[in-house]
PDB file of C-alpha atoms in Angstrom:
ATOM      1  CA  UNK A1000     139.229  97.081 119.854  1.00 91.00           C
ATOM      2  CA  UNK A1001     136.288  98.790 121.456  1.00 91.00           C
ATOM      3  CA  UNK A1002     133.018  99.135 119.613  1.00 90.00           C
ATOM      4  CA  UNK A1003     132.154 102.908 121.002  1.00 91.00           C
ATOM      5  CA  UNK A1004     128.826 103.501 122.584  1.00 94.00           C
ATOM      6  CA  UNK A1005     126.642 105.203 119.803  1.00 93.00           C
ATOM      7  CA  UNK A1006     123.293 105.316 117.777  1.00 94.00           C
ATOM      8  CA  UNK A1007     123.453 103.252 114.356  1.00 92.00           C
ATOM      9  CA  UNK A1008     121.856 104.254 110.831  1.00 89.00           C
ATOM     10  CA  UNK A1009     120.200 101.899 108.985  1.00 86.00           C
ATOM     11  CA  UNK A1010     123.790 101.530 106.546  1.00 86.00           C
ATOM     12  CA  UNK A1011     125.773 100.579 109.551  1.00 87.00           C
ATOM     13  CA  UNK A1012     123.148  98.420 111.350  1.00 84.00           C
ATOM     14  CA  UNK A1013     123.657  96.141 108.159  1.00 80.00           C
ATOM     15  CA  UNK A1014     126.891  96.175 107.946  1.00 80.00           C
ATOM     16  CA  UNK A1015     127.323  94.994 111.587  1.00 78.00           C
ATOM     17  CA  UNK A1016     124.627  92.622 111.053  1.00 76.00           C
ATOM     18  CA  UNK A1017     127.100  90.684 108.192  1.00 73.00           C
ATOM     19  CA  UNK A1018     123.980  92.051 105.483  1.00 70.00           C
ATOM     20  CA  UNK A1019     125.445  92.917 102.574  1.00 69.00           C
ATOM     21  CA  UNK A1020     122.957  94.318  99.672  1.00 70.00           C
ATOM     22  CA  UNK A1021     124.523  92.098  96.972  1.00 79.00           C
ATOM     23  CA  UNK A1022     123.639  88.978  98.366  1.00 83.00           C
ATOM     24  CA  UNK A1023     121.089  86.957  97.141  1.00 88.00           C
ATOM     25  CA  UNK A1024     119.327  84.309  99.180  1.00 86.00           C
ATOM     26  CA  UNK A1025     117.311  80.846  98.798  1.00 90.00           C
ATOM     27  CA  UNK A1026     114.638  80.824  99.891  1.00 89.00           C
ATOM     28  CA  UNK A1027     114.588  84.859  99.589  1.00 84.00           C
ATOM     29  CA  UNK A1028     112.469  85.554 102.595  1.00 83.00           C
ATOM     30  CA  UNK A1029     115.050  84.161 104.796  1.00 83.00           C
ATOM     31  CA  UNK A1030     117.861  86.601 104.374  1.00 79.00           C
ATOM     32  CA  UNK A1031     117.244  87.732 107.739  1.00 78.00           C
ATOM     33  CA  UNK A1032     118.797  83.682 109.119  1.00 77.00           C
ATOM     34  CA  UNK A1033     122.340  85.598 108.491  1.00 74.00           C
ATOM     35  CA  UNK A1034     121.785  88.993 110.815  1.00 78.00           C
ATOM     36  CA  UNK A1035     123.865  89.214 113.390  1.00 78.00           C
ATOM     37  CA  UNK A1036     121.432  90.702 115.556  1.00 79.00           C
ATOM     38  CA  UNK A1037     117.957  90.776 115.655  1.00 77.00           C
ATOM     39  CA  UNK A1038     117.971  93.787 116.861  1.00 80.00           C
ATOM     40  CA  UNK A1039     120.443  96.173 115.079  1.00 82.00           C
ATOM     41  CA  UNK A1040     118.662  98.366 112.915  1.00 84.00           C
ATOM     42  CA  UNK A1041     118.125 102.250 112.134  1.00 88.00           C
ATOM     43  CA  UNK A1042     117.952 104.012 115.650  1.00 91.00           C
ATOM     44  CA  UNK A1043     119.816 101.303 117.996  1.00 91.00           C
ATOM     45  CA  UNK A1044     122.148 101.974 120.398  1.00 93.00           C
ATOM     46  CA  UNK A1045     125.544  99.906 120.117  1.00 92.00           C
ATOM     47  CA  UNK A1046     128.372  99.051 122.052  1.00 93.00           C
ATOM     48  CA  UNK A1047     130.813  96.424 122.354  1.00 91.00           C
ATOM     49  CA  UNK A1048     134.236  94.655 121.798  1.00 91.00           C
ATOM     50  CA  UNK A1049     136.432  93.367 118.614  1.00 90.00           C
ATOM     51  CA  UNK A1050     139.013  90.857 118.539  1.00 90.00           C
ATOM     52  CA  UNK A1051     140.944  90.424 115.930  1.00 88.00           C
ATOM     53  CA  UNK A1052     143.605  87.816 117.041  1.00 84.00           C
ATOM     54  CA  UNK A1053     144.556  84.644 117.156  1.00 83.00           C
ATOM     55  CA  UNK A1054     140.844  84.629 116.240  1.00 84.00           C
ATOM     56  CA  UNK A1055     138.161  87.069 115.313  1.00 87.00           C
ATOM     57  CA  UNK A1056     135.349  87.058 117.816  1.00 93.00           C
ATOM     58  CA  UNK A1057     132.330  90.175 118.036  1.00 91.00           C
ATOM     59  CA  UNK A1058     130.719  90.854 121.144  1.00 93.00           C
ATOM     60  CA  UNK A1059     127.718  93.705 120.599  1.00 92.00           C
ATOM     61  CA  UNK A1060     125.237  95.051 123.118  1.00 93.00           C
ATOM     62  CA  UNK A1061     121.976  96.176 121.214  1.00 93.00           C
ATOM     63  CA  UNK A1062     119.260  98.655 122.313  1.00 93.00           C
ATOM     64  CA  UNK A1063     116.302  99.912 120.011  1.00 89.00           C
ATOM     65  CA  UNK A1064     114.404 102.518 121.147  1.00 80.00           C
ATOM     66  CA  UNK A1065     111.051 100.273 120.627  1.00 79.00           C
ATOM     67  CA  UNK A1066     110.357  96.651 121.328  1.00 80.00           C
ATOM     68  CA  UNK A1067     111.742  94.020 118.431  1.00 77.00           C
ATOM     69  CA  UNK A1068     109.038  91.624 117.518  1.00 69.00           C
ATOM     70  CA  UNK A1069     110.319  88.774 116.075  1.00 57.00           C
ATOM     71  CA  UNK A1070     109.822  87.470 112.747  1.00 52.00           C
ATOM     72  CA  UNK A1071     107.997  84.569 112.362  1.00 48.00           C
ATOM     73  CA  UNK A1072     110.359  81.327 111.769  1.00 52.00           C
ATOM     74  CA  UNK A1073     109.002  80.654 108.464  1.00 56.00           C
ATOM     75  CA  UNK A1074     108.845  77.255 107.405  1.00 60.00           C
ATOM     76  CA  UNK A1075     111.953  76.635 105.182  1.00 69.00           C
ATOM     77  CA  UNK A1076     113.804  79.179 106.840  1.00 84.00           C
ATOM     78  CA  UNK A1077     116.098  77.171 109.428  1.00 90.00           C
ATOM     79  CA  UNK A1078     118.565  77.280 106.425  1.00 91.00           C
ATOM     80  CA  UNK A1079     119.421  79.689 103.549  1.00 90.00           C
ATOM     81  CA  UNK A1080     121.997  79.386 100.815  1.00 91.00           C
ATOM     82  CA  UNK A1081     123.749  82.832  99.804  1.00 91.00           C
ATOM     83  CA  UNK A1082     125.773  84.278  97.262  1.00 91.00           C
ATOM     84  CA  UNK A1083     127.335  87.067  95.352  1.00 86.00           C
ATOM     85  CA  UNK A1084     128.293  85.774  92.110  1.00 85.00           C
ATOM     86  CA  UNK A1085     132.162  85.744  91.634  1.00 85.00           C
ATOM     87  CA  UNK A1086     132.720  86.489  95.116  1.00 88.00           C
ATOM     88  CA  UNK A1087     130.627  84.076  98.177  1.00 89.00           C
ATOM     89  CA  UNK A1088     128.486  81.359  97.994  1.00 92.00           C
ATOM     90  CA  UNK A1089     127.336  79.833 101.506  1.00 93.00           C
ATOM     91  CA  UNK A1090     125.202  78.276 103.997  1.00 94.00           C
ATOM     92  CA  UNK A1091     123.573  80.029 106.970  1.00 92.00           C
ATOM     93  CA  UNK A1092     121.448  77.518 109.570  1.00 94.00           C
ATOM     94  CA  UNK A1093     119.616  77.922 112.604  1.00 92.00           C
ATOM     95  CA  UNK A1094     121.147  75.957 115.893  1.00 94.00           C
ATOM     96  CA  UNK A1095     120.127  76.203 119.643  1.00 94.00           C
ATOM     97  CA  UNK A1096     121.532  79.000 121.593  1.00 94.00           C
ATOM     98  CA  UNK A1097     122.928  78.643 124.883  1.00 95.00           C
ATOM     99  CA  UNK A1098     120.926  77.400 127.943  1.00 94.00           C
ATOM    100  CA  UNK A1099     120.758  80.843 129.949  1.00 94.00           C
ATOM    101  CA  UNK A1100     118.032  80.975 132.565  1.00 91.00           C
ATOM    102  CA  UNK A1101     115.419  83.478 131.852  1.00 90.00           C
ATOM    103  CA  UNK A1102     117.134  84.650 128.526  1.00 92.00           C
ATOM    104  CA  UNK A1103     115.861  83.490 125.398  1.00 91.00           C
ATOM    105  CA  UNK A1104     118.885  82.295 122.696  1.00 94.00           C
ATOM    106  CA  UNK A1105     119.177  81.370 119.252  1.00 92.00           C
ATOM    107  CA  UNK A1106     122.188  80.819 117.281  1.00 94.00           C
ATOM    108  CA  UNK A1107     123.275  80.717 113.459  1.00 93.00           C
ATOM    109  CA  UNK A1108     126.479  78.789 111.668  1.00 95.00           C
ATOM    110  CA  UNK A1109     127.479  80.231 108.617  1.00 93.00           C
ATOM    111  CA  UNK A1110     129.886  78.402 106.359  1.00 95.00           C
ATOM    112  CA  UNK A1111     130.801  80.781 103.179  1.00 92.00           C
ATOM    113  CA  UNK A1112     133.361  79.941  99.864  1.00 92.00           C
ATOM    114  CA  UNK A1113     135.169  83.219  99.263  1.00 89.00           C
ATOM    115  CA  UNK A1114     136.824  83.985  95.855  1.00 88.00           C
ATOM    116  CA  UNK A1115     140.060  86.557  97.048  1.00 83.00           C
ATOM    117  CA  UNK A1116     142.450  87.434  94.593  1.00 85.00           C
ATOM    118  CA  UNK A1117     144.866  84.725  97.186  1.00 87.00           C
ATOM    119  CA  UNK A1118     142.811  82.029  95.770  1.00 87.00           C
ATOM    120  CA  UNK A1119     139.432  80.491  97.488  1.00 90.00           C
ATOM    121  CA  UNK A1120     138.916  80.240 101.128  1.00 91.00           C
ATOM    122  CA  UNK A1121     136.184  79.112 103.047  1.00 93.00           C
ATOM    123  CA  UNK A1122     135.445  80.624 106.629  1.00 91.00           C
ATOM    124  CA  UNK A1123     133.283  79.241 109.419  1.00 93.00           C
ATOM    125  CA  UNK A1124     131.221  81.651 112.112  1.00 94.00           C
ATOM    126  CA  UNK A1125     128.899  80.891 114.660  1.00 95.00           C
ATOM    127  CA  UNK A1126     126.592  83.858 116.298  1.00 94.00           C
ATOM    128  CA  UNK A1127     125.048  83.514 118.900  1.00 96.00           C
ATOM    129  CA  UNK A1128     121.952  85.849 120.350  1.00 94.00           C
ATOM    130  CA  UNK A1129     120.887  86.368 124.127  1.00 95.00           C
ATOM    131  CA  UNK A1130     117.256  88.220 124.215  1.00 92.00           C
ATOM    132  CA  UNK A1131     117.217  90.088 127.746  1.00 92.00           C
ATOM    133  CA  UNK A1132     114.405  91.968 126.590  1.00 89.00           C
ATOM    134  CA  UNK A1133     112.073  93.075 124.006  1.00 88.00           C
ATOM    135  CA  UNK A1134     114.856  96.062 123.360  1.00 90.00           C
ATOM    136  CA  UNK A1135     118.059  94.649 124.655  1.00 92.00           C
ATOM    137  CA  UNK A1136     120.017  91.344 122.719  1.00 93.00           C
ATOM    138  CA  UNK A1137     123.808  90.394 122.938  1.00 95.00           C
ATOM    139  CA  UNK A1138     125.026  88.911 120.220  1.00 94.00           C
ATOM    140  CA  UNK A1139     128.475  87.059 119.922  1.00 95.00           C
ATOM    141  CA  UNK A1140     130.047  85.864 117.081  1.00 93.00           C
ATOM    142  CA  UNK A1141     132.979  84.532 115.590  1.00 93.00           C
ATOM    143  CA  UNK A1142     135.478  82.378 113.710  1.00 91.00           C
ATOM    144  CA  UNK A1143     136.296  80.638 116.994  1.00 88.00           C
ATOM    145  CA  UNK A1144     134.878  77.221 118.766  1.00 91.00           C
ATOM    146  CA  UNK A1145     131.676  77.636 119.316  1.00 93.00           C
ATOM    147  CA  UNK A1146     131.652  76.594 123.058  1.00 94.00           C
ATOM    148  CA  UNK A1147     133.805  79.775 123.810  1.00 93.00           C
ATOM    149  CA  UNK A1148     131.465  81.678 122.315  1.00 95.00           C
ATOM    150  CA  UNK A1149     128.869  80.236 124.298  1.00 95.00           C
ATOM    151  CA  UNK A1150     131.033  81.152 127.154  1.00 95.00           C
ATOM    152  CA  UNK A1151     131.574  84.451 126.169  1.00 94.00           C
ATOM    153  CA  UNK A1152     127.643  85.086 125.862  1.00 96.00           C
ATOM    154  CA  UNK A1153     127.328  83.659 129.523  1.00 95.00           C
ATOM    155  CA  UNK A1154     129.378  86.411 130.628  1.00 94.00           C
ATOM    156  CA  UNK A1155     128.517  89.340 128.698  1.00 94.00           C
ATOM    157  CA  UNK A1156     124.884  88.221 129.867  1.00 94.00           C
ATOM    158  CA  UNK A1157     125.950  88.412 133.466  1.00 92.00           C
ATOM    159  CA  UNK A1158     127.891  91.956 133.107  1.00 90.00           C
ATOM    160  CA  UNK A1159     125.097  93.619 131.167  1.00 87.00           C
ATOM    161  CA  UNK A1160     122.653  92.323 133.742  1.00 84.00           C
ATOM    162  CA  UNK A1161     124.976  93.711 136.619  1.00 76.00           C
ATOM    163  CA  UNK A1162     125.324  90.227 138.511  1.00 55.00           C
TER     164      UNK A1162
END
């Protein structure tokens, strides 16, 4: 399913960043472990690709219309527990991104406990991020391995760069 080429308010920039308002996070200053993007927020430009089967993998171009600076990696944020009481508890940590020359990665894995009216679940996602600039990061993500997704960023890396 295509992600249509269009300018994001802040609502939807946290929605496809995985943010949800109800969560609560430990250490609370490291909410920010679970985005999706670095670089999704009120403003950006978005495009990209959804699929949903056999397993659900995000691939998302972001632009902002000024440069991102990073956060600083606070101490004691390379992991964050999560939750929404009655509904997810989880686990976001930091892992290296992909070795892409000139292009500088990061990657999260998430592992959440969901309470559905089914019964509990738990789900596993890796994102990863590929900085091409100050304005410009691919993210992929998914409930996949994580070395396809690693593959995947390789390539949408190579078609956004044009080579």
């Amino acid at each position: 399913t295509p992600i249509p080429h269009t300018t994001v308010n802040q609502e939807e920039a946290d929605k496809l960043a995985g943010m949800r308002k109800e969560f609560v996070y430990d250490p609370p200053q490291c909410g920010g472990l679970l985005s999706k993007s670095t670089h999704l927020g009120e403003g950006s430009q978005i495009q990209g690709i959804t699929v949903h089967k056999p397993q659900q993998i995000v691939i998302l171009a972001v632009e902002t219309a000024a440069a991102v600076t990073d956060p600083p990696k606070n101490a004691g944020c390379d992991r964050v527990s999560f939750t929404v009481p009655g509904e997810v508890t989880g686990i976001a940590e930091r892992i290296p991104g992909p070795t892409i020359p000139g292009v500088t990665t990061s990657g999260t894995r998430t592992h959440m406990d969901l309470t559905t009216p089914d019964g509990a679940k738990a789900v596993d996602e890796t994102t990863f991020r590929a900085e091409l600039s100050a304005r410009v990061e691919i993210a992929v993500g998914g409930k996949t391995d994580p070395a396809r997704l690693e593959d995947l960023l390789n390539k949408a890396v190579v078609a956004v760069r044009g080579h």
